[in-house]
């Protein structure tokens, strides 16, 4: 029998859970957070499963693991964990983890009002605003984001032929805009969009070799973005983001919003400096902005987007993982479906 104990800060970013693990985590080798992510996936994925999946988590759980900085100029590092895997980047979890780390005094930023965070997708810089002891908003500048492919045609059994753009904002997203066979996300239930989102992921991976041109270890599609008409008059767009087989994002999705900003810039629908108010399934919002225009080492045009949102701490928790118990390392109902 082996017993492990983990201390977590619990909270949410614009409605989407963030469970930040701050104690009990494995030490990871590697000179970069991406190398450490690869070691975590190879040797410690049971930690993710135990803390994200049932019975300690649920189908829509998302979180981070808090680590010391890798680089001297950083304030801390993050590893992103959720039900679908260990991701290179997660925007809503970045916003939440920055707010939690500052409010809970886990870190004293080198420069007040600014934090630098090492993540598997690179290094991000964020600015935050305080309202007394609470972090009222976080705005981070994301990794270079770009449109990889446009108008990729796929067939989805329930909808028929769709054309999707595939964009990167820390993760790859097939973006399904309103079109003849898809009138908008507001016309369908979350369960329908979740099921069809799995189909989109499979179809895009079959149709296209999705690989980051500068970082070939980042590859494949594990998300899907369904777009539609926003609820509020002052919002520019709305999205329901699906991650993996079972997760429906309650927030507008930080990396998804970054991908959508990059897509819209590449399409000529946004200009440098423009803001984009992106709404979620539940009406919460992120503000995306084209901060700068750049070119990847591979020569592909890209942008540096920023994403602004809010997060709230809801409590602390201590989790025990006892290897002698049934389902000690977590389970998903999807694993029991043929």
PDB file of N, CA and C in Angstrom, residues 228-272:
ATOM      1  N   UNK A 228     -20.757  30.858 -32.503  1.00  0.00           N
ATOM      2  CA  UNK A 228     -22.147  31.259 -32.664  1.00  0.00           C
ATOM      3  C   UNK A 228     -22.383  32.698 -32.273  1.00  0.00           C
ATOM      4  N   UNK A 229     -23.648  33.057 -32.166  1.00  0.00           N
ATOM      5  CA  UNK A 229     -24.048  34.427 -31.865  1.00  0.00           C
ATOM      6  C   UNK A 229     -23.897  34.700 -30.369  1.00  0.00           C
ATOM      7  N   UNK A 230     -23.248  35.824 -30.001  1.00  0.00           N
ATOM      8  CA  UNK A 230     -23.086  36.127 -28.572  1.00  0.00           C
ATOM      9  C   UNK A 230     -24.400  36.508 -27.908  1.00  0.00           C
ATOM     10  N   UNK A 231     -24.418  36.380 -26.581  1.00  0.00           N
ATOM     11  CA  UNK A 231     -25.600  36.737 -25.802  1.00  0.00           C
ATOM     12  C   UNK A 231     -25.687  38.244 -25.623  1.00  0.00           C
ATOM     13  N   UNK A 232     -24.576  38.872 -25.226  1.00  0.00           N
ATOM     14  CA  UNK A 232     -24.544  40.309 -24.946  1.00  0.00           C
ATOM     15  C   UNK A 232     -24.280  41.104 -26.219  1.00  0.00           C
ATOM     16  N   UNK A 233     -24.880  42.279 -26.292  1.00  0.00           N
ATOM     17  CA  UNK A 233     -24.735  43.111 -27.484  1.00  0.00           C
ATOM     18  C   UNK A 233     -23.311  43.606 -27.686  1.00  0.00           C
ATOM     19  N   UNK A 234     -22.555  43.769 -26.586  1.00  0.00           N
ATOM     20  CA  UNK A 234     -21.207  44.316 -26.715  1.00  0.00           C
ATOM     21  C   UNK A 234     -20.139  43.239 -26.900  1.00  0.00           C
ATOM     22  N   UNK A 235     -20.529  41.971 -26.981  1.00  0.00           N
ATOM     23  CA  UNK A 235     -19.577  40.895 -27.257  1.00  0.00           C
ATOM     24  C   UNK A 235     -19.454  40.697 -28.763  1.00  0.00           C
ATOM     25  N   UNK A 236     -18.283  40.258 -29.208  1.00  0.00           N
ATOM     26  CA  UNK A 236     -18.035  40.094 -30.641  1.00  0.00           C
ATOM     27  C   UNK A 236     -18.300  38.677 -31.140  1.00  0.00           C
ATOM     28  N   UNK A 237     -18.180  37.703 -30.259  1.00  0.00           N
ATOM     29  CA  UNK A 237     -18.373  36.321 -30.673  1.00  0.00           C
ATOM     30  C   UNK A 237     -18.591  35.425 -29.473  1.00  0.00           C
ATOM     31  N   UNK A 238     -19.028  34.218 -29.746  1.00  0.00           N
ATOM     32  CA  UNK A 238     -19.296  33.241 -28.692  1.00  0.00           C
ATOM     33  C   UNK A 238     -18.727  31.897 -29.127  1.00  0.00           C
ATOM     34  N   UNK A 239     -18.264  31.121 -28.154  1.00  0.00           N
ATOM     35  CA  UNK A 239     -17.691  29.821 -28.493  1.00  0.00           C
ATOM     36  C   UNK A 239     -17.993  28.804 -27.412  1.00  0.00           C
ATOM     37  N   UNK A 240     -18.214  27.579 -27.848  1.00  0.00           N
ATOM     38  CA  UNK A 240     -18.277  26.431 -26.949  1.00  0.00           C
ATOM     39  C   UNK A 240     -17.085  25.553 -27.307  1.00  0.00           C
ATOM     40  N   UNK A 241     -16.157  25.428 -26.368  1.00  0.00           N
ATOM     41  CA  UNK A 241     -14.926  24.680 -26.614  1.00  0.00           C
ATOM     42  C   UNK A 241     -15.029  23.294 -25.983  1.00  0.00           C
ATOM     43  N   UNK A 242     -14.699  22.291 -26.785  1.00  0.00           N
ATOM     44  CA  UNK A 242     -14.666  20.898 -26.344  1.00  0.00           C
ATOM     45  C   UNK A 242     -13.207  20.478 -26.228  1.00  0.00           C
ATOM     46  N   UNK A 243     -12.857  19.833 -25.108  1.00  0.00           N
ATOM     47  CA  UNK A 243     -11.499  19.318 -24.920  1.00  0.00           C
ATOM     48  C   UNK A 243     -11.557  17.818 -24.703  1.00  0.00           C
ATOM     49  N   UNK A 244     -10.853  17.087 -25.531  1.00  0.00           N
ATOM     50  CA  UNK A 244     -10.821  15.640 -25.391  1.00  0.00           C
ATOM     51  C   UNK A 244     -12.172  15.004 -25.622  1.00  0.00           C
ATOM     52  N   UNK A 245     -12.451  13.955 -24.854  1.00  0.00           N
ATOM     53  CA  UNK A 245     -13.684  13.190 -25.030  1.00  0.00           C
ATOM     54  C   UNK A 245     -14.832  13.667 -24.166  1.00  0.00           C
ATOM     55  N   UNK A 246     -14.551  14.477 -23.128  1.00  0.00           N
ATOM     56  CA  UNK A 246     -15.607  14.687 -22.138  1.00  0.00           C
ATOM     57  C   UNK A 246     -15.732  16.094 -21.583  1.00  0.00           C
ATOM     58  N   UNK A 247     -14.821  17.019 -21.923  1.00  0.00           N
ATOM     59  CA  UNK A 247     -14.803  18.319 -21.259  1.00  0.00           C
ATOM     60  C   UNK A 247     -15.448  19.389 -22.122  1.00  0.00           C
ATOM     61  N   UNK A 248     -16.398  20.115 -21.527  1.00  0.00           N
ATOM     62  CA  UNK A 248     -17.011  21.292 -22.150  1.00  0.00           C
ATOM     63  C   UNK A 248     -16.574  22.505 -21.339  1.00  0.00           C
ATOM     64  N   UNK A 249     -15.841  23.410 -21.957  1.00  0.00           N
ATOM     65  CA  UNK A 249     -15.296  24.560 -21.232  1.00  0.00           C
ATOM     66  C   UNK A 249     -16.407  25.519 -20.852  1.00  0.00           C
ATOM     67  N   UNK A 250     -16.429  25.901 -19.578  1.00  0.00           N
ATOM     68  CA  UNK A 250     -17.399  26.888 -19.093  1.00  0.00           C
ATOM     69  C   UNK A 250     -16.923  28.311 -19.359  1.00  0.00           C
ATOM     70  N   UNK A 251     -15.624  28.496 -19.472  1.00  0.00           N
ATOM     71  CA  UNK A 251     -15.065  29.806 -19.803  1.00  0.00           C
ATOM     72  C   UNK A 251     -14.974  29.925 -21.323  1.00  0.00           C
ATOM     73  N   UNK A 252     -14.601  31.105 -21.838  1.00  0.00           N
ATOM     74  CA  UNK A 252     -14.411  31.221 -23.286  1.00  0.00           C
ATOM     75  C   UNK A 252     -13.160  30.501 -23.786  1.00  0.00           C
ATOM     76  N   UNK A 253     -12.329  29.980 -22.868  1.00  0.00           N
ATOM     77  CA  UNK A 253     -11.109  29.236 -23.180  1.00  0.00           C
ATOM     78  C   UNK A 253      -9.989  30.184 -23.606  1.00  0.00           C
ATOM     79  N   UNK A 254      -8.935  30.227 -22.800  1.00  0.00           N
ATOM     80  CA  UNK A 254      -7.845  31.168 -23.065  1.00  0.00           C
ATOM     81  C   UNK A 254      -7.048  30.834 -24.302  1.00  0.00           C
ATOM     82  N   UNK A 255      -6.606  29.575 -24.433  1.00  0.00           N
ATOM     83  CA  UNK A 255      -5.857  29.219 -25.634  1.00  0.00           C
ATOM     84  C   UNK A 255      -6.777  29.198 -26.851  1.00  0.00           C
ATOM     85  N   UNK A 256      -8.044  28.822 -26.640  1.00  0.00           N
ATOM     86  CA  UNK A 256      -9.010  28.868 -27.736  1.00  0.00           C
ATOM     87  C   UNK A 256      -9.275  30.289 -28.193  1.00  0.00           C
ATOM     88  N   UNK A 257      -9.399  31.218 -27.247  1.00  0.00           N
ATOM     89  CA  UNK A 257      -9.585  32.625 -27.605  1.00  0.00           C
ATOM     90  C   UNK A 257      -8.360  33.155 -28.341  1.00  0.00           C
ATOM     91  N   UNK A 258      -7.165  32.724 -27.913  1.00  0.00           N
ATOM     92  CA  UNK A 258      -5.934  33.122 -28.610  1.00  0.00           C
ATOM     93  C   UNK A 258      -5.926  32.587 -30.035  1.00  0.00           C
ATOM     94  N   UNK A 259      -6.338  31.335 -30.194  1.00  0.00           N
ATOM     95  CA  UNK A 259      -6.407  30.749 -31.531  1.00  0.00           C
ATOM     96  C   UNK A 259      -7.413  31.494 -32.401  1.00  0.00           C
ATOM     97  N   UNK A 260      -8.526  31.896 -31.797  1.00  0.00           N
ATOM     98  CA  UNK A 260      -9.542  32.597 -32.583  1.00  0.00           C
ATOM     99  C   UNK A 260      -9.075  33.995 -32.964  1.00  0.00           C
ATOM    100  N   UNK A 261      -8.359  34.674 -32.068  1.00  0.00           N
ATOM    101  CA  UNK A 261      -7.775  35.974 -32.413  1.00  0.00           C
ATOM    102  C   UNK A 261      -6.799  35.809 -33.581  1.00  0.00           C
ATOM    103  N   UNK A 262      -5.953  34.770 -33.523  1.00  0.00           N
ATOM    104  CA  UNK A 262      -4.993  34.529 -34.601  1.00  0.00           C
ATOM    105  C   UNK A 262      -5.701  34.205 -35.911  1.00  0.00           C
ATOM    106  N   UNK A 263      -6.747  33.402 -35.835  1.00  0.00           N
ATOM    107  CA  UNK A 263      -7.514  33.057 -37.031  1.00  0.00           C
ATOM    108  C   UNK A 263      -8.143  34.289 -37.653  1.00  0.00           C
ATOM    109  N   UNK A 264      -8.747  35.118 -36.818  1.00  0.00           N
ATOM    110  CA  UNK A 264      -9.444  36.298 -37.333  1.00  0.00           C
ATOM    111  C   UNK A 264      -8.459  37.315 -37.896  1.00  0.00           C
ATOM    112  N   UNK A 265      -7.279  37.407 -37.296  1.00  0.00           N
ATOM    113  CA  UNK A 265      -6.259  38.300 -37.855  1.00  0.00           C
ATOM    114  C   UNK A 265      -5.812  37.786 -39.223  1.00  0.00           C
ATOM    115  N   UNK A 266      -5.529  36.489 -39.318  1.00  0.00           N
ATOM    116  CA  UNK A 266      -5.078  35.916 -40.586  1.00  0.00           C
ATOM    117  C   UNK A 266      -6.140  36.051 -41.670  1.00  0.00           C
ATOM    118  N   UNK A 267      -7.401  36.033 -41.279  1.00  0.00           N
ATOM    119  CA  UNK A 267      -8.507  36.172 -42.225  1.00  0.00           C
ATOM    120  C   UNK A 267      -8.779  37.631 -42.600  1.00  0.00           C
ATOM    121  N   UNK A 268      -8.125  38.569 -41.906  1.00  0.00           N
ATOM    122  CA  UNK A 268      -8.361  39.987 -42.161  1.00  0.00           C
ATOM    123  C   UNK A 268      -9.547  40.544 -41.412  1.00  0.00           C
ATOM    124  N   UNK A 269     -10.056  39.809 -40.419  1.00  0.00           N
ATOM    125  CA  UNK A 269     -11.218  40.245 -39.646  1.00  0.00           C
ATOM    126  C   UNK A 269     -10.828  41.013 -38.389  1.00  0.00           C
ATOM    127  N   UNK A 270      -9.539  40.991 -38.031  1.00  0.00           N
ATOM    128  CA  UNK A 270      -8.998  41.788 -36.931  1.00  0.00           C
ATOM    129  C   UNK A 270      -7.702  42.428 -37.398  1.00  0.00           C
ATOM    130  N   UNK A 271      -7.397  43.595 -36.827  1.00  0.00           N
ATOM    131  CA  UNK A 271      -6.148  44.282 -37.114  1.00  0.00           C
ATOM    132  C   UNK A 271      -5.294  44.339 -35.851  1.00  0.00           C
ATOM    133  N   UNK A 272      -4.021  44.650 -36.012  1.00  0.00           N
ATOM    134  CA  UNK A 272      -3.128  44.786 -34.861  1.00  0.00           C
ATOM    135  C   UNK A 272      -3.686  45.826 -33.900  1.00  0.00           C
TER     136      UNK A 272
END
